[in-house]
PDB file of C-alpha atoms in Angstrom:
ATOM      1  CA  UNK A  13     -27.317   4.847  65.962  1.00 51.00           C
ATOM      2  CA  UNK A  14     -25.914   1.785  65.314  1.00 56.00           C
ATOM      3  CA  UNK A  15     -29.215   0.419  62.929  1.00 71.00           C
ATOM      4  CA  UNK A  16     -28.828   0.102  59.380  1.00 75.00           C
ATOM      5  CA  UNK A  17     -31.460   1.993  57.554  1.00 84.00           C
ATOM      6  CA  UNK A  18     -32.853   0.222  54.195  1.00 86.00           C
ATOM      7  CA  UNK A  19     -33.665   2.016  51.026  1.00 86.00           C
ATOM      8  CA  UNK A  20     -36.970   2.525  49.444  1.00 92.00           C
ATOM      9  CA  UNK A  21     -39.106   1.608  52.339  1.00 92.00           C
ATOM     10  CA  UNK A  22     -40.959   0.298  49.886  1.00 95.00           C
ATOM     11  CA  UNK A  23     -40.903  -1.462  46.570  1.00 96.00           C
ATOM     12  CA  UNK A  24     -43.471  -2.778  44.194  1.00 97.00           C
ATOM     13  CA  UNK A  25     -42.756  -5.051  41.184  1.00 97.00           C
ATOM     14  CA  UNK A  26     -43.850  -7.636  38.650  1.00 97.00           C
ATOM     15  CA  UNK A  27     -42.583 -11.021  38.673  1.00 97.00           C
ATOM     16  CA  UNK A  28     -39.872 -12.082  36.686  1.00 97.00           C
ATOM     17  CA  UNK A  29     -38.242  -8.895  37.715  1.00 97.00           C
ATOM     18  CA  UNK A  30     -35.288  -7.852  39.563  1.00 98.00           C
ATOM     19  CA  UNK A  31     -35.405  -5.799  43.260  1.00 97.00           C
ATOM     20  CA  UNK A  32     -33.043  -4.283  44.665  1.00 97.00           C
ATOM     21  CA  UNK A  33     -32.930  -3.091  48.037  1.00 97.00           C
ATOM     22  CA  UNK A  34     -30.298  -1.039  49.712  1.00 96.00           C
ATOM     23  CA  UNK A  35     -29.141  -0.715  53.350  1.00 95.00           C
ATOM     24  CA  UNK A  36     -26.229   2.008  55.088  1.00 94.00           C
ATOM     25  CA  UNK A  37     -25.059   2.232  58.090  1.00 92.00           C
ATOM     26  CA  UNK A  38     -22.975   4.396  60.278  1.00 89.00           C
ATOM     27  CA  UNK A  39     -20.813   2.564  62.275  1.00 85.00           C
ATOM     28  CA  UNK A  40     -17.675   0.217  61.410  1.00 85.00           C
ATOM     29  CA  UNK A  41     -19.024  -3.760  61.309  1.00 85.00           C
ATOM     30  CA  UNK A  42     -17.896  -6.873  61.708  1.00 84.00           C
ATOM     31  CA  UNK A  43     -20.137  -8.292  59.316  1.00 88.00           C
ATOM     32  CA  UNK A  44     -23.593  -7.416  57.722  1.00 91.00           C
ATOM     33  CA  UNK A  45     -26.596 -10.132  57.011  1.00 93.00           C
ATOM     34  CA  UNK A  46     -29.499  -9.607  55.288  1.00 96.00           C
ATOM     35  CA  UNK A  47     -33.069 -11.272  56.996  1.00 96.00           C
ATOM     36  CA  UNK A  48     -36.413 -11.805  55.629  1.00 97.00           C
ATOM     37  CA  UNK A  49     -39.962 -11.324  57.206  1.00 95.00           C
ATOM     38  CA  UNK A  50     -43.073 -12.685  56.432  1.00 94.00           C
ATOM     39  CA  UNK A  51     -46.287 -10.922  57.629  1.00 89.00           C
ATOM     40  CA  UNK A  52     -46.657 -11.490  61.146  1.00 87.00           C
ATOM     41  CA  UNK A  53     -43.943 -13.996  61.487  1.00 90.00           C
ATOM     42  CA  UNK A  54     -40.217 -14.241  63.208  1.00 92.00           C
ATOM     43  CA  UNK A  55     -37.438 -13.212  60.780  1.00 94.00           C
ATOM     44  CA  UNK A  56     -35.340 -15.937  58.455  1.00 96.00           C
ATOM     45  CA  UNK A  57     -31.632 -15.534  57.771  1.00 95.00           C
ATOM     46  CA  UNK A  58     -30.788 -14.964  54.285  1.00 97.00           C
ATOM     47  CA  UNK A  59     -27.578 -14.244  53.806  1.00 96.00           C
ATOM     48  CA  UNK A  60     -24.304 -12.927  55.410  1.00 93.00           C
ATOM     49  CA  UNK A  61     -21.206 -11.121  54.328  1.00 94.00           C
ATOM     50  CA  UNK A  62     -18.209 -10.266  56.170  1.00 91.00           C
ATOM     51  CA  UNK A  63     -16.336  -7.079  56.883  1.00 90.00           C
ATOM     52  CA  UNK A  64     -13.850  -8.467  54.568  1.00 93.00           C
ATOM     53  CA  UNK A  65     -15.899  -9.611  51.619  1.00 96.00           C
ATOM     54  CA  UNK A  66     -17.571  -7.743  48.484  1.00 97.00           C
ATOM     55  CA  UNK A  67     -20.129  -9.760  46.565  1.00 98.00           C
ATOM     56  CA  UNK A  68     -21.690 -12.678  47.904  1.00 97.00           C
ATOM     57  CA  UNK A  69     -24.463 -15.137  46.404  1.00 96.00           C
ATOM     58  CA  UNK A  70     -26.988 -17.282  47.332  1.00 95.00           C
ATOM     59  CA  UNK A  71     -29.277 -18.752  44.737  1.00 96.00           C
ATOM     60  CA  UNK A  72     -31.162 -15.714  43.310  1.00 97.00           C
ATOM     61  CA  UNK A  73     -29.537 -13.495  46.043  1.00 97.00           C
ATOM     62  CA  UNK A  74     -27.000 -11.145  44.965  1.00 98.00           C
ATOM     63  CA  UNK A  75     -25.566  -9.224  47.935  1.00 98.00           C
ATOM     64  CA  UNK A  76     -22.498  -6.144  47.577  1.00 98.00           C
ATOM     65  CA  UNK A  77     -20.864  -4.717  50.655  1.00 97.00           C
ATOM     66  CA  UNK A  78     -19.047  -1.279  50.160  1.00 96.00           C
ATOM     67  CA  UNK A  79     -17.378  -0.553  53.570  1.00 94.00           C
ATOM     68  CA  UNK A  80     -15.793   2.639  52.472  1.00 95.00           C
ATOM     69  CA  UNK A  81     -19.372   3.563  51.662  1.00 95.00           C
ATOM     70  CA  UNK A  82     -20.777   2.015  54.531  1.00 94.00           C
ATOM     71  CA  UNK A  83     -23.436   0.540  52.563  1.00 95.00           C
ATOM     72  CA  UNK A  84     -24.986  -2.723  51.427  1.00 96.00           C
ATOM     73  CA  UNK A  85     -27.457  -4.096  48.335  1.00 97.00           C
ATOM     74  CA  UNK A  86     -29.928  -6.888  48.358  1.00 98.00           C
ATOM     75  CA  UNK A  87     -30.664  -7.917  44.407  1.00 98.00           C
ATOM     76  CA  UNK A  88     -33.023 -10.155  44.381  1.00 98.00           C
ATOM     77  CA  UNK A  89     -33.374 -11.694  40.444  1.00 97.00           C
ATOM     78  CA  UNK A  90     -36.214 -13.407  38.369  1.00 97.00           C
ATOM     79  CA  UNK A  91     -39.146 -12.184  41.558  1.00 97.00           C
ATOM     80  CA  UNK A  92     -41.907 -14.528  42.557  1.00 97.00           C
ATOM     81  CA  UNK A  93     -44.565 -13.872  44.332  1.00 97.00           C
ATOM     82  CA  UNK A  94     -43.304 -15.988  47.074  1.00 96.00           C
ATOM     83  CA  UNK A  95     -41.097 -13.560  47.361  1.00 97.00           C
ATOM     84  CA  UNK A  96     -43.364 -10.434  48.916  1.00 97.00           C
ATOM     85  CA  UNK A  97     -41.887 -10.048  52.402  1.00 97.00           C
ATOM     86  CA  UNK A  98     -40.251  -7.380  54.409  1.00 95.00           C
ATOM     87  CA  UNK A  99     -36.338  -7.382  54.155  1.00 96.00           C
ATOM     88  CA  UNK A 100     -34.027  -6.116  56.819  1.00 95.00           C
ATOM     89  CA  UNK A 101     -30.403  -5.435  56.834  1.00 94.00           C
ATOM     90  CA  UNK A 102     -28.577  -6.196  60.321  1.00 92.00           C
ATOM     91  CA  UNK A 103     -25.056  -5.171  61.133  1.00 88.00           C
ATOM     92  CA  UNK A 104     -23.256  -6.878  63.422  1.00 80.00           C
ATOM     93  CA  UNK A 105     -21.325  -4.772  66.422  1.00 71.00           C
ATOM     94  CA  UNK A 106     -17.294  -4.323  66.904  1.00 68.00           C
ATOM     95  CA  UNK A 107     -15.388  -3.396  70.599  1.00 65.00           C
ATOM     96  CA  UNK A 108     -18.467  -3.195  73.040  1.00 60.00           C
ATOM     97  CA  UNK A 109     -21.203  -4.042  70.725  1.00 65.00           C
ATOM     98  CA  UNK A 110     -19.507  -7.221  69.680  1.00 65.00           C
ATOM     99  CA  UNK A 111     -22.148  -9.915  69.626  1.00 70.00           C
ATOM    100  CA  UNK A 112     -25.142  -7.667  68.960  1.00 80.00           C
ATOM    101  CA  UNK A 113     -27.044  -7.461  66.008  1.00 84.00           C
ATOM    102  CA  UNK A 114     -28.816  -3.942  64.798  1.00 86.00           C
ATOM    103  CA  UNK A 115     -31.171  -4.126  62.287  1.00 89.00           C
ATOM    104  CA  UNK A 116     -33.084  -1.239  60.082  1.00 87.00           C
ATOM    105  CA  UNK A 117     -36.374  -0.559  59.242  1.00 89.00           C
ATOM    106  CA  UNK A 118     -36.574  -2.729  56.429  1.00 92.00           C
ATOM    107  CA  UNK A 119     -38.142  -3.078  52.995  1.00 95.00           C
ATOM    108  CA  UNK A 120     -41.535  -4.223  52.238  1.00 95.00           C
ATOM    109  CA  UNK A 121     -41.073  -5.996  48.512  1.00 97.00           C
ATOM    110  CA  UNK A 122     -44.791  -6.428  47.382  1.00 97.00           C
ATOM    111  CA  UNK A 123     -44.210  -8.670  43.731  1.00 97.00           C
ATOM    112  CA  UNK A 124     -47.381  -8.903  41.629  1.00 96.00           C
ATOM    113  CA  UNK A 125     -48.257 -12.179  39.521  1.00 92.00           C
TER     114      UNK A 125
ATOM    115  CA  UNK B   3     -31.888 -29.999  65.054  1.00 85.00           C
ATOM    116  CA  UNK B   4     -31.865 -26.676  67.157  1.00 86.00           C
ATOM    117  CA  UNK B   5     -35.369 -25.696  67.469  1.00 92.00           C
ATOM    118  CA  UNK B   6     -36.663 -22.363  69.304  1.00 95.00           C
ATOM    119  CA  UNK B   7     -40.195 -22.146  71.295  1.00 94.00           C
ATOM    120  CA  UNK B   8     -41.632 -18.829  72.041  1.00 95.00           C
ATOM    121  CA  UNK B   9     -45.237 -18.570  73.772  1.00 91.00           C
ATOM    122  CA  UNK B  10     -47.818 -17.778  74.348  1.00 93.00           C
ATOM    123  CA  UNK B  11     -48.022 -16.320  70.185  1.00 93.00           C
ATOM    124  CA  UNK B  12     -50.760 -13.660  71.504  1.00 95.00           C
ATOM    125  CA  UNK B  13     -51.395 -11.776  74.585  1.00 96.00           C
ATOM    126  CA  UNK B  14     -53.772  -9.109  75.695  1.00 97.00           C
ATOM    127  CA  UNK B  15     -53.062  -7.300  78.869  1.00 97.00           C
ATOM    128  CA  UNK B  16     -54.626  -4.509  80.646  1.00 97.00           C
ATOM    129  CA  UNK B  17     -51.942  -1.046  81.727  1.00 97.00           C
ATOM    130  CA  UNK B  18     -50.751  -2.186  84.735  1.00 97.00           C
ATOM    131  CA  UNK B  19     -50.718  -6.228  84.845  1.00 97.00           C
ATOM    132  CA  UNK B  20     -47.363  -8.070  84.953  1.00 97.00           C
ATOM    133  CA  UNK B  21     -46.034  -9.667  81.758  1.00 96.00           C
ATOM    134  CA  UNK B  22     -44.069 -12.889  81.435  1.00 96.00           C
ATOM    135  CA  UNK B  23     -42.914 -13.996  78.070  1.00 96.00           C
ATOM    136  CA  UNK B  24     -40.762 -17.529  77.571  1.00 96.00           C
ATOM    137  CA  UNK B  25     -38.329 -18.638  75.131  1.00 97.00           C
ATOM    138  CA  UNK B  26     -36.774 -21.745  75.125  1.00 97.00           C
ATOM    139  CA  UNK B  27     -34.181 -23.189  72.688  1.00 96.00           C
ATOM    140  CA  UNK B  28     -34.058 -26.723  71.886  1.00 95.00           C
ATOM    141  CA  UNK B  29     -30.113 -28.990  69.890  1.00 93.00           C
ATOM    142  CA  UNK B  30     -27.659 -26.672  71.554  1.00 91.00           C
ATOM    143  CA  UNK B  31     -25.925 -25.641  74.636  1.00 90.00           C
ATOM    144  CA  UNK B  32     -24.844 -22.089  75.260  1.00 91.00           C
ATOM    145  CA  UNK B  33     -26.310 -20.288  72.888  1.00 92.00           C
ATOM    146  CA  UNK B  34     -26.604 -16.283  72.649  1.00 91.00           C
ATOM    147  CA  UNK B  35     -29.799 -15.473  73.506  1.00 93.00           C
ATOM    148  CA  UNK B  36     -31.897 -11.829  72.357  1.00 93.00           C
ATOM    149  CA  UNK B  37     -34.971 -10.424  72.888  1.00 95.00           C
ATOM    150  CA  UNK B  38     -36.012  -8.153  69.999  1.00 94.00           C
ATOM    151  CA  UNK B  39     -39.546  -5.549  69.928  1.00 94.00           C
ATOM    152  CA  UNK B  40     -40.972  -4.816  67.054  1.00 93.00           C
ATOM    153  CA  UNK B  41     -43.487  -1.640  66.650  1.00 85.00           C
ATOM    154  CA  UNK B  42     -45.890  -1.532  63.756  1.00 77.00           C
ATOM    155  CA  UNK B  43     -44.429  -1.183  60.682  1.00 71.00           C
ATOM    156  CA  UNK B  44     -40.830  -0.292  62.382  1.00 75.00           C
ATOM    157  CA  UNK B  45     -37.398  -2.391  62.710  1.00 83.00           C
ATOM    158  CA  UNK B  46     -36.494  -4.451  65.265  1.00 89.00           C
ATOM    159  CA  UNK B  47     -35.158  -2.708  68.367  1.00 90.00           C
ATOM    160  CA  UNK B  48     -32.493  -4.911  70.278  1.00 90.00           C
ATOM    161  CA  UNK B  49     -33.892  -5.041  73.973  1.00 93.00           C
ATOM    162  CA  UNK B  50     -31.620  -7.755  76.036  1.00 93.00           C
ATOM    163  CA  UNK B  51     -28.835  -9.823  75.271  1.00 90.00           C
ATOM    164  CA  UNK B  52     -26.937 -12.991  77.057  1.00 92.00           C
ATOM    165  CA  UNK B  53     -24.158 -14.745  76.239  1.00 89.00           C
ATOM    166  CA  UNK B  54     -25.040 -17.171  79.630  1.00 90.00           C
ATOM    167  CA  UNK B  55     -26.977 -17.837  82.534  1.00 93.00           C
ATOM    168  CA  UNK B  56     -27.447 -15.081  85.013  1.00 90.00           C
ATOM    169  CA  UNK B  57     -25.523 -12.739  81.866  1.00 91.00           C
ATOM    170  CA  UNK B  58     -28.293 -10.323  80.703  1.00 92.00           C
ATOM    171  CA  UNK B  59     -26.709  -6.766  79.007  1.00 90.00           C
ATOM    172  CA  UNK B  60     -29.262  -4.637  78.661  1.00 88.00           C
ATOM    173  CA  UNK B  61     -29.586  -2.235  75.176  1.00 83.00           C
ATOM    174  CA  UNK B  62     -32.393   0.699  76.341  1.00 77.00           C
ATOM    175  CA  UNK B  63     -33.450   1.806  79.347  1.00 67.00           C
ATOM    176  CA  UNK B  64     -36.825   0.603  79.440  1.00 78.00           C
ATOM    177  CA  UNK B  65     -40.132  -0.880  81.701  1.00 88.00           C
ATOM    178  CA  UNK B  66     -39.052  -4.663  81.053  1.00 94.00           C
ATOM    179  CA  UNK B  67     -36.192  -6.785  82.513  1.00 95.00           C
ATOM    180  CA  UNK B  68     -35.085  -9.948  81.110  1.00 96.00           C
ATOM    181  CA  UNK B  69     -33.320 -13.463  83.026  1.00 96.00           C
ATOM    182  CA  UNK B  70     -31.823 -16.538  82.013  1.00 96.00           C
ATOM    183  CA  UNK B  71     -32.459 -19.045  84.879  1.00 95.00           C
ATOM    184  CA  UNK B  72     -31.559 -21.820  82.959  1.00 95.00           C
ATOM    185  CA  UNK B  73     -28.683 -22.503  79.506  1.00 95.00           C
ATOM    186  CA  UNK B  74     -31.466 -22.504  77.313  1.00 95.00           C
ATOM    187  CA  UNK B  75     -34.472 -20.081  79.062  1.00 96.00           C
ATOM    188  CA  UNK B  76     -34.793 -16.535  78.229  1.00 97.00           C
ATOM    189  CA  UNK B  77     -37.325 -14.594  79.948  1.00 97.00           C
ATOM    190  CA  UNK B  78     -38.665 -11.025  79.211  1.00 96.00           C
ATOM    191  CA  UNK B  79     -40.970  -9.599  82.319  1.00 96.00           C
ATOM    192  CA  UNK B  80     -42.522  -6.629  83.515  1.00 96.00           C
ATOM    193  CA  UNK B  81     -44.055  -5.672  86.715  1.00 95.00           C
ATOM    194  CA  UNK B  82     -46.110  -3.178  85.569  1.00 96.00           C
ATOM    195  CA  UNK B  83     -47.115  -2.920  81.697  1.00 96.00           C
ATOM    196  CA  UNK B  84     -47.515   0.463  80.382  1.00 95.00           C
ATOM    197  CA  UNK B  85     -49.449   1.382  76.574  1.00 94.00           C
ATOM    198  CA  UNK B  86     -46.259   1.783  74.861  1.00 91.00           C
ATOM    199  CA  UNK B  87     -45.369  -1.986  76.222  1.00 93.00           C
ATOM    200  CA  UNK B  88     -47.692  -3.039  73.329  1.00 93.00           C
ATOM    201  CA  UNK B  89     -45.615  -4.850  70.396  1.00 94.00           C
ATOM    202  CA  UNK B  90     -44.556  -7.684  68.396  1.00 95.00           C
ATOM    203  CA  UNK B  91     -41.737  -9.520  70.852  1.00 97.00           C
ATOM    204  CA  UNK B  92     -39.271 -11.864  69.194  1.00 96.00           C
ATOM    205  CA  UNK B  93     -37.033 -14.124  70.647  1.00 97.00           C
ATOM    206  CA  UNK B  94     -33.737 -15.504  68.847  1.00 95.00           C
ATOM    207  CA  UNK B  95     -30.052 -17.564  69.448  1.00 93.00           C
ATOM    208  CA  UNK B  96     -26.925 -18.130  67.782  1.00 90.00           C
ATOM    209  CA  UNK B  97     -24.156 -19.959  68.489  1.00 86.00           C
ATOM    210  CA  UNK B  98     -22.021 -18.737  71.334  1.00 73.00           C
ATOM    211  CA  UNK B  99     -19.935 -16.436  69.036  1.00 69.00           C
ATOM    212  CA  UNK B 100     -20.151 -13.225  67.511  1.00 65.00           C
ATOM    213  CA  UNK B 101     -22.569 -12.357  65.004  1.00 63.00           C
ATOM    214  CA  UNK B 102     -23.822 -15.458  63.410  1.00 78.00           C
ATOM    215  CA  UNK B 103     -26.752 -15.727  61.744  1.00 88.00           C
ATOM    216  CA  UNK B 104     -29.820 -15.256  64.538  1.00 91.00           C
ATOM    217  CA  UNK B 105     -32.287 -17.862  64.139  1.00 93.00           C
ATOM    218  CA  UNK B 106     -35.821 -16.415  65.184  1.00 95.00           C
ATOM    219  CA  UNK B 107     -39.002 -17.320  67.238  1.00 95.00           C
ATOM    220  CA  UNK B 108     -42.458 -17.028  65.698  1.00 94.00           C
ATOM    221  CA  UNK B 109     -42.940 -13.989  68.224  1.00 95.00           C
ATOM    222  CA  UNK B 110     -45.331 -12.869  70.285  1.00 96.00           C
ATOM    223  CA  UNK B 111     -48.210  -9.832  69.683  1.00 95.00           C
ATOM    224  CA  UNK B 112     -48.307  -8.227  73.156  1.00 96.00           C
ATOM    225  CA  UNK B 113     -51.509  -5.620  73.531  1.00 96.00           C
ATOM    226  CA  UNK B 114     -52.098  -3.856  76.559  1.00 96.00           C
ATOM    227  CA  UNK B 115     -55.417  -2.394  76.890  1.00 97.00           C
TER     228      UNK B 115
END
């Protein structure tokens, strides 16, 4: 399969606090992103990182790619409530798949005030 | 600015009926186009993909069949819906290269009765 898979499933915190979320994958990438869900709603592009990149940031976003590893982390720092959503790593396809996007399962981040 | 319209946002269908779902995307020309499903409390699984009209690669064999009449029309259909047809359908576009960040449609919740 060519889906990322995201690590826990679920997470539960306080705000103020940090989550991280992790995502591997099987298959060489061209580049991974990271997308945010509200309940019920279409996904929102957070954040992407290239085949060819380690550490990238966004505002409170902290995101690591380990290609030898095949795996990716979401940190998300200083939580707000605003913040409970489902998060899903998508890698994008090389050769045949170029163009596609796969995504995982994803994370539901539940932050209590 | 690019906007994307997906409709209708819910649909209940009896086993059997046709199914039509629209996407339109508004600010760009050419644009990759995707229809995603989304079971309860799973990922997203990658259904169609076009990278232009009359272009539709297809990711799972499957009851539904997608077209692109028009530059900026996606279209998912069925003849015949079955139970397992029943799901949360989003629609998304990026710009006509390879994996950029997919910007999504507020989806629609397909039930068939």
């Amino acid at each position: 399969s060519q889906q990322g898979e995201e690590d826990p499933q679920a997470l539960s915190i306080q705000e103020g606090e940090n989550a991280t979320m992790n995502c591997s994958y099987k298959t060489s990438i061209n580049n991974l992103q990271w997308y945010r869900q509200n309940s019920g709603r279409g996904l929102v592009h957070l954040i992407l990182i290239r085949s060819n990149e380690r550490e990238k940031h966004s505002g409170r976003l902290r995101v690591t790619l380990d290609t030898s590893k095949k795996s990716s982390s979401l940190l998300i720092t200083a939580s707000r409530a605003a913040d409970t959503a489902s998060y899903f790593c998508a890698t994008g396809g090389r050769g045949s798949t170029l163009g596609r996007l796969y995504f995982g399962r994803g994370t539901q981040l539940t932050v209590w005030p | 600015s690019q906007t994307i319209h997906q409709w209708p946002a819910t649909l209940v269908q009896p086993v059997g009926s046709p199914l039509s779902l629209e996407c339109t995307v508004e600010g760009t020309s050419n644009p990759n186009l995707y229809w995603y499903r989304q079971a309860a409390g799973r990922g997203l699984q990658l259904l169609f993909y076009s990278v232009g009209i009359g272009q539709i690669s297809s990711e799972v064999p499957q009851n539904l069949s997608a077209s692109r009449p028009q530059d900026r029309q996606f279209i998912l259909s069925s003849k015949k819906l079955l139970l397992s047809d029943s799901g949360f359908y989003l629609c998304a576009w990026c710009e006509s290269s390879y994996n950029l960040p997919l910007h999504f449609g507020n989806g629609t919740r397909l039930t068939v009765t």
